mmCIF file of C-alpha atoms in Angstrom:
data_model
loop_
_atom_site.group_PDB
_atom_site.id
_atom_site.type_symbol
_atom_site.label_atom_id
_atom_site.label_comp_id
_atom_site.label_asym_id
_atom_site.label_seq_id
_atom_site.Cartn_x
_atom_site.Cartn_y
_atom_site.Cartn_z
ATOM 1 C CA LYS O 1 -36.712 -51.014 77.268
ATOM 2 C CA ALA O 2 -37.944 -52.812 81.002
ATOM 3 C CA GLY O 3 -41.072 -50.989 82.121
ATOM 4 C CA VAL O 4 -41.478 -49.259 85.531
ATOM 5 C CA THR O 5 -41.040 -51.516 88.677
ATOM 6 C CA GLN O 6 -42.583 -51.515 92.087
ATOM 7 C CA THR O 7 -41.974 -53.190 95.013
ATOM 8 C CA PRO O 8 -42.932 -54.760 96.917
ATOM 9 C CA ARG O 9 -45.873 -55.468 95.552
ATOM 10 C CA TYR O 10 -47.713 -55.975 98.493
ATOM 11 C CA LEU O 11 -47.770 -55.343 101.902
ATOM 12 C CA ILE O 12 -49.374 -55.649 104.910
ATOM 13 C CA LYS O 13 -49.568 -52.731 108.534
ATOM 14 C CA THR O 14 -51.186 -51.814 111.851
ATOM 15 C CA ARG O 15 -51.863 -48.784 112.557
ATOM 16 C CA GLY O 16 -49.226 -46.705 113.324
ATOM 17 C CA GLN O 17 -46.355 -48.308 111.917
ATOM 18 C CA GLN O 18 -44.458 -46.712 109.033
ATOM 19 C CA VAL O 19 -43.722 -48.185 105.426
ATOM 20 C CA THR O 20 -41.438 -47.432 102.432
ATOM 21 C CA LEU O 21 -42.491 -48.207 98.948
ATOM 22 C CA SER O 22 -40.223 -48.096 96.056
ATOM 23 C CA CYS O 23 -40.177 -47.082 92.292
ATOM 24 C CA SER O 24 -37.595 -47.610 89.908
ATOM 25 C CA PRO O 25 -38.596 -45.751 86.357
ATOM 26 C CA ILE O 26 -38.062 -46.866 82.710
ATOM 27 C CA SER O 27 -33.992 -46.227 81.711
ATOM 28 C CA GLY O 28 -33.882 -42.806 80.544
ATOM 29 C CA HIS O 29 -36.650 -41.372 82.577
ATOM 30 C CA ARG O 30 -35.764 -38.749 85.265
ATOM 31 C CA SER O 31 -39.274 -37.634 86.522
ATOM 32 C CA VAL O 32 -41.429 -40.358 88.972
ATOM 33 C CA SER O 33 -44.738 -39.191 90.006
ATOM 34 C CA TRP O 34 -46.574 -40.996 93.111
ATOM 35 C CA TYR O 35 -50.314 -41.460 93.366
ATOM 36 C CA GLN O 36 -52.548 -43.410 95.408
ATOM 37 C CA GLN O 37 -55.837 -45.080 94.395
ATOM 38 C CA THR O 38 -58.754 -46.136 96.120
ATOM 39 C CA PRO O 39 -62.152 -47.194 95.484
ATOM 40 C CA GLY O 40 -63.642 -43.898 96.960
ATOM 41 C CA GLN O 41 -61.052 -41.024 96.055
ATOM 42 C CA GLY O 42 -60.180 -42.743 92.876
ATOM 43 C CA LEU O 43 -56.578 -41.580 91.418
ATOM 44 C CA GLN O 44 -54.846 -38.841 93.937
ATOM 45 C CA PHE O 45 -51.239 -37.256 92.648
ATOM 46 C CA LEU O 46 -49.080 -37.465 95.798
ATOM 47 C CA PHE O 47 -45.745 -35.688 94.995
ATOM 48 C CA GLU O 48 -43.576 -35.726 91.303
ATOM 49 C CA TYR O 49 -39.331 -36.068 91.422
ATOM 50 C CA PHE O 50 -37.386 -34.639 88.912
ATOM 51 C CA SER O 51 -33.377 -34.907 89.164
ATOM 52 C CA GLU O 52 -33.937 -35.782 92.650
ATOM 53 C CA THR O 53 -35.756 -32.811 93.440
ATOM 54 C CA GLN O 54 -39.940 -32.662 94.534
ATOM 55 C CA ARG O 55 -41.110 -30.523 91.836
ATOM 56 C CA ASN O 56 -44.968 -30.894 92.776
ATOM 57 C CA LYS O 57 -46.816 -32.220 96.310
ATOM 58 C CA GLY O 58 -50.429 -32.946 96.609
ATOM 59 C CA ASN O 59 -53.182 -32.373 98.714
ATOM 60 C CA PHE O 60 -51.334 -34.957 101.625
ATOM 61 C CA PRO O 61 -50.654 -34.431 105.426
ATOM 62 C CA GLY O 62 -46.819 -34.286 105.629
ATOM 63 C CA ARG O 63 -47.203 -38.364 106.972
ATOM 64 C CA PHE O 64 -46.761 -38.496 103.247
ATOM 65 C CA SER O 65 -42.958 -38.648 102.108
ATOM 66 C CA GLY O 66 -40.601 -39.335 99.534
ATOM 67 C CA ARG O 67 -37.355 -38.778 97.997
ATOM 68 C CA GLN O 68 -35.113 -39.564 94.232
ATOM 69 C CA PHE O 69 -32.334 -40.582 94.091
ATOM 70 C CA SER O 70 -29.308 -40.141 91.583
ATOM 71 C CA ASN O 71 -30.304 -42.824 89.740
ATOM 72 C CA SER O 72 -33.892 -41.544 89.308
ATOM 73 C CA ARG O 73 -35.115 -44.189 91.905
ATOM 74 C CA SER O 74 -37.694 -43.026 93.979
ATOM 75 C CA GLU O 75 -39.314 -43.303 97.191
ATOM 76 C CA MET O 76 -41.965 -43.212 98.965
ATOM 77 C CA ASN O 77 -42.661 -43.067 102.712
ATOM 78 C CA VAL O 78 -45.438 -43.013 105.136
ATOM 79 C CA SER O 79 -45.452 -42.714 108.321
ATOM 80 C CA THR O 80 -48.067 -43.181 111.759
ATOM 81 C CA LEU O 81 -50.570 -45.106 108.836
ATOM 82 C CA GLU O 82 -54.257 -45.238 109.523
ATOM 83 C CA LEU O 83 -56.892 -47.598 108.445
ATOM 84 C CA GLY O 84 -57.365 -44.656 105.611
ATOM 85 C CA ASP O 85 -54.360 -45.259 104.286
ATOM 86 C CA SER O 86 -55.223 -48.664 102.753
ATOM 87 C CA ALA O 87 -54.804 -47.981 98.947
ATOM 88 C CA LEU O 88 -53.354 -48.567 95.819
ATOM 89 C CA TYR O 89 -49.987 -46.388 94.948
ATOM 90 C CA LEU O 90 -48.699 -46.090 91.667
ATOM 91 C CA CYS O 91 -45.747 -44.383 90.450
ATOM 92 C CA ALA O 92 -45.691 -43.030 87.058
ATOM 93 C CA SER O 93 -42.264 -42.272 84.558
ATOM 94 C CA SER O 94 -41.831 -39.688 82.121
ATOM 95 C CA SER O 95 -38.593 -38.525 80.537
ATOM 96 C CA ALA O 96 -39.555 -35.012 79.798
ATOM 97 C CA GLY O 97 -39.591 -32.494 82.961
ATOM 98 C CA THR O 98 -42.114 -30.230 81.076
ATOM 99 C CA SER O 99 -45.761 -30.566 80.963
ATOM 100 C CA GLY O 100 -47.234 -33.133 78.502
ATOM 101 C CA ALA O 101 -44.181 -35.587 78.726
ATOM 102 C CA LYS O 102 -46.437 -38.938 78.835
ATOM 103 C CA GLN O 103 -46.441 -41.075 81.870
ATOM 104 C CA PHE O 104 -46.012 -44.692 81.845
ATOM 105 C CA PHE O 105 -47.126 -46.155 85.287
ATOM 106 C CA GLY O 106 -45.370 -49.246 87.647
ATOM 107 C CA PRO O 107 -47.360 -52.321 88.740
ATOM 108 C CA GLY O 108 -48.184 -50.903 92.547
ATOM 109 C CA THR O 109 -48.195 -51.957 95.622
ATOM 110 C CA ARG O 110 -51.456 -52.562 97.360
ATOM 111 C CA LEU O 111 -50.907 -51.900 101.395
ATOM 112 C CA THR O 112 -53.326 -52.759 103.583
ATOM 113 C CA VAL O 113 -53.184 -51.160 107.320
ATOM 114 C CA LEU O 114 -55.377 -53.137 109.942
ATOM 115 C CA GLY C 1 -56.312 -26.656 92.463
ATOM 116 C CA GLU C 2 -57.579 -28.488 88.664
ATOM 117 C CA ASN C 3 -60.955 -30.547 89.501
ATOM 118 C CA VAL C 4 -61.912 -32.992 86.507
ATOM 119 C CA GLU C 5 -65.105 -33.994 85.680
ATOM 120 C CA GLN C 6 -66.190 -37.663 84.288
ATOM 121 C CA HIS C 7 -68.871 -38.823 83.372
ATOM 122 C CA PRO C 8 -70.669 -41.626 82.575
ATOM 123 C CA SER C 9 -69.440 -43.409 85.483
ATOM 124 C CA THR C 10 -70.994 -46.679 83.661
ATOM 125 C CA LEU C 11 -71.106 -47.373 80.299
ATOM 126 C CA SER C 12 -72.402 -50.210 78.400
ATOM 127 C CA VAL C 13 -72.778 -50.783 74.734
ATOM 128 C CA GLN C 14 -73.299 -53.817 71.913
ATOM 129 C CA GLU C 15 -69.887 -54.910 70.233
ATOM 130 C CA GLY C 16 -69.376 -52.805 66.626
ATOM 131 C CA ASP C 17 -71.094 -49.349 68.377
ATOM 132 C CA SER C 18 -69.205 -46.512 69.048
ATOM 133 C CA ALA C 19 -68.708 -45.304 73.273
ATOM 134 C CA VAL C 20 -68.021 -41.990 74.320
ATOM 135 C CA ILE C 21 -66.472 -40.535 77.631
ATOM 136 C CA LYS C 22 -66.473 -36.990 78.514
ATOM 137 C CA CYS C 23 -64.376 -34.789 80.853
ATOM 138 C CA THR C 24 -64.802 -31.653 81.881
ATOM 139 C CA TYR C 25 -61.594 -29.630 83.792
ATOM 140 C CA SER C 26 -61.373 -26.358 85.866
ATOM 141 C CA ASP C 27 -58.646 -25.111 85.709
ATOM 142 C CA SER C 28 -57.617 -22.845 81.742
ATOM 143 C CA ALA C 29 -53.999 -23.613 82.344
ATOM 144 C CA SER C 30 -53.848 -26.810 81.977
ATOM 145 C CA ASN C 31 -52.465 -28.210 78.693
ATOM 146 C CA TYR C 32 -52.377 -31.954 79.232
ATOM 147 C CA PHE C 33 -54.867 -33.967 78.855
ATOM 148 C CA PRO C 34 -54.088 -37.770 78.826
ATOM 149 C CA TRP C 35 -56.322 -40.851 78.657
ATOM 150 C CA TYR C 36 -56.056 -44.283 80.300
ATOM 151 C CA LYS C 37 -57.563 -47.852 80.521
ATOM 152 C CA GLN C 38 -57.103 -49.690 83.343
ATOM 153 C CA GLU C 39 -58.168 -53.885 83.226
ATOM 154 C CA LEU C 40 -59.101 -55.026 86.580
ATOM 155 C CA GLY C 41 -55.810 -55.728 88.895
ATOM 156 C CA LYS C 42 -54.315 -53.953 86.092
ATOM 157 C CA ARG C 43 -51.793 -50.744 86.163
ATOM 158 C CA PRO C 44 -53.372 -47.792 84.209
ATOM 159 C CA GLN C 45 -52.537 -48.291 80.895
ATOM 160 C CA LEU C 46 -52.021 -44.949 78.267
ATOM 161 C CA ILE C 47 -54.321 -45.171 75.477
ATOM 162 C CA ILE C 48 -54.044 -41.336 73.502
ATOM 163 C CA ASP C 49 -53.099 -37.878 75.383
ATOM 164 C CA ILE C 50 -53.389 -34.697 73.359
ATOM 165 C CA ARG C 51 -52.142 -31.246 73.978
ATOM 166 C CA SER C 52 -54.022 -28.153 74.279
ATOM 167 C CA ASN C 53 -52.482 -26.399 70.807
ATOM 168 C CA VAL C 54 -54.654 -29.460 68.954
ATOM 169 C CA GLY C 55 -57.931 -30.130 68.541
ATOM 170 C CA GLU C 56 -58.788 -33.291 67.750
ATOM 171 C CA LYS C 57 -56.193 -36.551 67.649
ATOM 172 C CA LYS C 58 -56.794 -39.529 66.515
ATOM 173 C CA ASP C 59 -55.876 -43.054 66.646
ATOM 174 C CA GLN C 60 -56.714 -46.369 64.434
ATOM 175 C CA ARG C 61 -60.445 -47.031 66.440
ATOM 176 C CA ILE C 62 -59.520 -43.959 69.193
ATOM 177 C CA ALA C 63 -60.058 -40.326 69.322
ATOM 178 C CA VAL C 64 -59.393 -37.278 71.826
ATOM 179 C CA THR C 65 -61.816 -34.611 71.246
ATOM 180 C CA LEU C 66 -60.157 -31.037 73.085
ATOM 181 C CA ASN C 67 -62.794 -27.467 73.741
ATOM 182 C CA LYS C 68 -60.498 -25.284 75.251
ATOM 183 C CA THR C 69 -63.111 -22.825 75.503
ATOM 184 C CA ALA C 70 -65.928 -25.157 76.900
ATOM 185 C CA LYS C 71 -62.750 -26.598 78.932
ATOM 186 C CA HIS C 72 -63.682 -30.329 77.987
ATOM 187 C CA PHE C 73 -62.767 -32.873 76.374
ATOM 188 C CA SER C 74 -63.950 -36.476 75.183
ATOM 189 C CA LEU C 75 -63.171 -39.912 74.533
ATOM 190 C CA HIS C 76 -64.156 -41.892 71.042
ATOM 191 C CA ILE C 77 -64.213 -45.338 70.344
ATOM 192 C CA THR C 78 -65.792 -47.111 67.510
ATOM 193 C CA GLU C 79 -66.468 -50.543 66.211
ATOM 194 C CA THR C 80 -66.160 -51.636 69.913
ATOM 195 C CA GLN C 81 -64.648 -54.978 70.802
ATOM 196 C CA PRO C 82 -65.095 -56.726 73.817
ATOM 197 C CA GLU C 83 -61.435 -56.382 74.757
ATOM 198 C CA ASP C 84 -61.933 -52.934 74.902
ATOM 199 C CA SER C 85 -63.969 -53.195 78.091
ATOM 200 C CA ALA C 86 -62.409 -51.621 81.359
ATOM 201 C CA VAL C 87 -62.318 -48.514 83.148
ATOM 202 C CA TYR C 88 -60.758 -45.362 81.267
ATOM 203 C CA PHE C 89 -59.545 -42.412 83.641
ATOM 204 C CA CYS C 90 -59.440 -39.249 82.068
ATOM 205 C CA ALA C 91 -56.759 -36.436 82.983
ATOM 206 C CA ALA C 92 -55.377 -32.824 83.028
ATOM 207 C CA SER C 93 -52.280 -31.334 83.944
ATOM 208 C CA THR C 94 -51.119 -27.574 84.851
ATOM 209 C CA GLY C 95 -47.333 -28.949 85.424
ATOM 210 C CA ALA C 96 -44.809 -30.032 85.477
ATOM 211 C CA ASN C 97 -46.080 -34.482 85.912
ATOM 212 C CA ASN C 98 -48.649 -33.646 88.207
ATOM 213 C CA LEU C 99 -51.666 -35.643 86.854
ATOM 214 C CA PHE C 100 -55.377 -34.778 87.917
ATOM 215 C CA PHE C 101 -57.651 -37.776 86.588
ATOM 216 C CA GLY C 102 -61.607 -37.827 86.403
ATOM 217 C CA THR C 103 -62.983 -40.751 88.808
ATOM 218 C CA GLY C 104 -63.223 -43.649 86.248
ATOM 219 C CA THR C 105 -65.904 -44.645 83.720
ATOM 220 C CA ARG C 106 -66.577 -48.500 83.573
ATOM 221 C CA LEU C 107 -66.938 -49.524 80.063
ATOM 222 C CA THR C 108 -69.277 -52.829 79.553
ATOM 223 C CA VAL C 109 -68.945 -54.341 75.397
ATOM 224 C CA ILE C 110 -71.886 -56.687 75.419
ATOM 225 C CA PRO C 111 -70.588 -59.041 72.289
#
């Protein structure tokens, strides 16, 4: 099976703009989780979608949002970008909807905010 | 929320020696504990995981132990090789697919 894919791989934006990132899970996987990775804060959970419903949300401001489509592909959106939003955004897919399901990561989208 | 602490932050070992990375978690409801390896510029790769109803799990040179009472779990790598050099992350999950990660351990295996 093909792995998790993310587009675009690199993105440069300026403060105040908004951005949409896309994640395609492994075929058959219905859960998609999003994480932010920065040198200072490490890997932090943003939110998780399962069957088009957001089930969990991390401690991020409302500028960070997401959605999932019927084919399990997911998008996350960041509005009113700030310099501190520069990070590697990773998505991970899982086949099961329960805790303890293995999560497989995509290559990430490197977002730079100028 | 869940808080995961990971030690040490850096670890250097001679090739062939063992490496041990330790993590503690705060939420007794956590029931799934995966470990990820991330090489420079690459995605995190799941290397082993353990569930709360198991005390130990082994996969070739890699093993993980879990002490639910003490709320800590450890990764053990034996017979280390240069290709084991990477950053290793522990994580804990309290619910559906929301992983809380440790701060990472940079492992360097010296040939």
